[in-house]
């Protein structure tokens, strides 16, 4: 069972959305209680409840329609569970340039892949990746772990490349 402690992350997400002034953003959540708090906070700022990709959210059959609405600017916020949206979704880079990690993940691949939903061919703007890190939590350790895993993976791939090139 979880215990509600504060709204600091939700408030930080809402502040970022206000700074983006209507620009499209993907916002991550991990747990259903995160989703509910974020939906409520975002609705206060934008006046509408954002759709979500994850358990109980937009069905795979309706995902292409959501992406079309996103690209037309009709949907400017999408809440995403990283495990549900990190692979197989394309076309978001046409309208969005911001990924707000309200809930961080230990999975370096999910982190990288979800960020790459916007940072890919066709993206004409610099991509903003914001990691919301709360004080006195494991958030700093989580993001440090993801960065270490990413560095280790890059080092391994460079070693493989060197091996296969015959050096």
Short mmCIF file of C-alpha atoms in Angstrom, two decimals:
data_model
loop_
_atom_site.label_atom_id
_atom_site.label_comp_id
_atom_site.label_asym_id
_atom_site.label_seq_id
_atom_site.Cartn_x
_atom_site.Cartn_y
_atom_site.Cartn_z
CA UNK A 1 0.00 0.00 0.00
CA UNK A 2 1.27 3.47 -0.85
CA UNK A 3 0.95 6.64 1.17
CA UNK A 4 0.46 10.04 -0.40
CA UNK A 5 3.22 12.39 0.78
CA UNK A 6 3.21 15.47 -1.44
CA UNK A 7 2.29 16.96 -4.82
CA UNK A 8 5.77 18.28 -5.62
CA UNK A 9 6.29 16.16 -8.75
CA UNK A 10 2.83 16.93 -10.08
CA UNK A 11 3.42 20.63 -9.45
CA UNK A 12 6.79 20.44 -11.22
CA UNK A 13 5.16 18.79 -14.25
CA UNK A 14 2.47 21.49 -14.33
CA UNK A 15 5.12 24.23 -14.09
CA UNK A 16 6.98 22.70 -17.05
CA UNK A 17 3.77 22.47 -19.07
CA UNK A 18 3.09 26.14 -18.40
CA UNK A 19 6.64 26.99 -19.53
CA UNK A 20 6.10 24.96 -22.71
CA UNK A 21 3.09 27.20 -23.46
CA UNK A 22 1.03 24.58 -25.26
CA UNK A 23 3.91 22.71 -26.91
CA UNK A 24 3.34 18.97 -26.94
CA UNK A 25 4.88 16.82 -24.20
CA UNK A 26 5.07 13.17 -23.26
CA UNK A 27 4.84 12.73 -19.49
CA UNK A 28 5.82 9.46 -17.83
CA UNK A 29 4.07 7.65 -15.02
CA UNK A 30 4.76 4.28 -13.50
CA UNK A 31 2.01 3.51 -11.00
CA UNK A 32 -1.73 4.04 -11.26
CA UNK A 33 -1.68 6.48 -8.32
CA UNK A 34 0.93 8.54 -10.25
CA UNK A 35 -1.37 8.49 -13.28
CA UNK A 36 -4.39 9.74 -11.32
CA UNK A 37 -2.47 12.56 -9.64
CA UNK A 38 -0.88 13.66 -12.93
CA UNK A 39 -4.21 13.57 -14.80
CA UNK A 40 -5.80 15.72 -12.11
CA UNK A 41 -2.92 18.23 -12.03
CA UNK A 42 -2.64 18.50 -15.82
CA UNK A 43 -6.39 19.01 -16.15
CA UNK A 44 -6.13 21.99 -13.77
CA UNK A 45 -3.50 23.58 -16.06
CA UNK A 46 -4.88 22.69 -19.50
CA UNK A 47 -8.59 22.33 -18.82
CA UNK A 48 -8.69 18.80 -20.24
CA UNK A 49 -7.72 15.36 -19.05
CA UNK A 50 -4.82 13.96 -21.08
CA UNK A 51 -5.02 10.52 -22.69
CA UNK A 52 -2.65 7.86 -21.46
CA UNK A 53 -0.76 4.99 -23.04
CA UNK A 54 -0.51 2.11 -20.63
CA UNK A 55 -2.77 -0.20 -18.66
CA UNK A 56 -6.38 0.88 -19.16
CA UNK A 57 -5.40 3.65 -21.58
CA UNK A 58 -5.59 4.14 -25.32
CA UNK A 59 -6.02 0.80 -27.05
CA UNK A 60 -3.56 -0.28 -29.76
CA UNK A 61 -6.38 0.07 -32.31
CA UNK A 62 -6.93 3.73 -31.34
CA UNK A 63 -3.25 4.65 -31.08
CA UNK A 64 -2.93 5.78 -34.75
CA UNK A 65 -5.85 8.18 -34.22
CA UNK A 66 -4.20 9.58 -31.06
CA UNK A 67 -0.94 10.14 -32.98
CA UNK A 68 -2.84 11.96 -35.76
CA UNK A 69 -4.52 14.20 -33.14
CA UNK A 70 -1.10 14.81 -31.52
CA UNK A 71 0.42 15.79 -34.86
CA UNK A 72 -2.47 18.17 -35.60
CA UNK A 73 -1.98 19.81 -32.17
CA UNK A 74 -5.36 18.65 -30.87
CA UNK A 75 -3.65 16.65 -28.10
CA UNK A 76 -0.68 18.35 -26.46
CA UNK A 77 -0.06 16.07 -23.48
CA UNK A 78 0.09 12.30 -23.41
CA UNK A 79 0.78 10.38 -20.24
CA UNK A 80 2.89 7.32 -21.02
CA UNK A 81 3.94 4.28 -19.07
CA UNK A 82 7.48 3.72 -20.40
CA UNK A 83 7.09 -0.05 -20.74
CA UNK A 84 3.99 0.45 -22.90
CA UNK A 85 5.29 3.19 -25.17
CA UNK A 86 9.02 2.73 -25.54
CA UNK A 87 8.88 0.51 -28.63
CA UNK A 88 6.72 0.39 -31.73
CA UNK A 89 5.28 3.90 -31.61
CA UNK A 90 6.35 6.25 -34.36
CA UNK A 91 5.26 9.66 -35.57
CA UNK A 92 5.32 11.54 -32.27
CA UNK A 93 8.41 13.54 -33.25
CA UNK A 94 6.39 15.58 -35.77
CA UNK A 95 4.61 17.60 -33.09
CA UNK A 96 6.38 16.97 -29.80
CA UNK A 97 9.76 17.91 -28.46
CA UNK A 98 9.45 17.39 -24.69
CA UNK A 99 9.66 14.27 -22.55
CA UNK A 100 8.94 14.87 -18.87
CA UNK A 101 10.02 11.97 -16.66
CA UNK A 102 7.66 12.41 -13.70
CA UNK A 103 8.23 8.75 -12.80
CA UNK A 104 11.75 7.57 -13.47
CA UNK A 105 12.61 4.05 -14.58
CA UNK A 106 15.53 1.78 -13.69
CA UNK A 107 15.38 0.33 -17.19
CA UNK A 108 17.96 2.09 -19.36
CA UNK A 109 16.47 0.68 -22.56
CA UNK A 110 12.96 1.95 -21.73
CA UNK A 111 14.45 5.35 -20.86
CA UNK A 112 16.41 5.51 -24.10
CA UNK A 113 13.64 4.17 -26.33
CA UNK A 114 10.92 6.43 -24.95
CA UNK A 115 13.16 9.47 -25.29
CA UNK A 116 13.85 8.40 -28.88
CA UNK A 117 10.12 8.53 -29.67
CA UNK A 118 10.79 12.27 -30.09
CA UNK A 119 14.53 12.35 -30.78
CA UNK A 120 14.47 10.81 -34.26
CA UNK A 121 14.40 11.55 -37.97
CA UNK A 122 11.83 14.22 -38.72
CA UNK A 123 12.36 16.10 -35.46
CA UNK A 124 13.09 19.70 -36.32
CA UNK A 125 13.47 21.09 -32.80
CA UNK A 126 15.87 20.40 -29.95
CA UNK A 127 14.32 17.74 -27.71
CA UNK A 128 13.81 18.66 -24.07
CA UNK A 129 14.21 15.79 -21.61
CA UNK A 130 13.26 16.78 -18.06
CA UNK A 131 13.86 14.38 -15.19
CA UNK A 132 11.77 15.33 -12.17
CA UNK A 133 13.93 14.43 -9.16
CA UNK A 134 12.48 14.75 -5.67
CA UNK A 135 14.68 15.40 -2.65
CA UNK A 136 15.14 12.67 -0.06
CA UNK A 137 14.00 9.94 -2.45
CA UNK A 138 15.71 7.28 -4.57
CA UNK A 139 15.28 9.43 -7.69
CA UNK A 140 18.94 10.52 -7.85
CA UNK A 141 20.09 6.90 -7.50
CA UNK A 142 17.63 5.79 -10.20
CA UNK A 143 18.80 8.30 -12.80
CA UNK A 144 22.45 7.63 -11.92
CA UNK A 145 21.83 3.91 -12.40
CA UNK A 146 20.21 4.49 -15.80
CA UNK A 147 23.12 6.66 -16.91
CA UNK A 148 25.67 4.05 -15.74
CA UNK A 149 23.83 1.30 -17.60
CA UNK A 150 23.75 3.45 -20.73
CA UNK A 151 27.49 4.19 -20.45
CA UNK A 152 28.27 0.50 -19.88
CA UNK A 153 26.21 -0.45 -22.92
CA UNK A 154 27.92 2.17 -25.08
CA UNK A 155 31.36 1.00 -23.91
CA UNK A 156 30.42 -2.59 -24.75
CA UNK A 157 29.19 -1.64 -28.24
CA UNK A 158 32.36 0.34 -28.93
CA UNK A 159 34.45 -2.68 -27.88
CA UNK A 160 32.41 -4.93 -30.20
CA UNK A 161 32.82 -2.47 -33.06
CA UNK A 162 36.58 -2.39 -32.49
CA UNK A 163 36.71 -6.19 -32.30
CA UNK A 164 34.75 -6.65 -35.52
CA UNK A 165 36.79 -4.05 -37.38
CA UNK A 166 39.92 -6.12 -36.67
CA UNK A 167 41.75 -3.62 -34.43
#
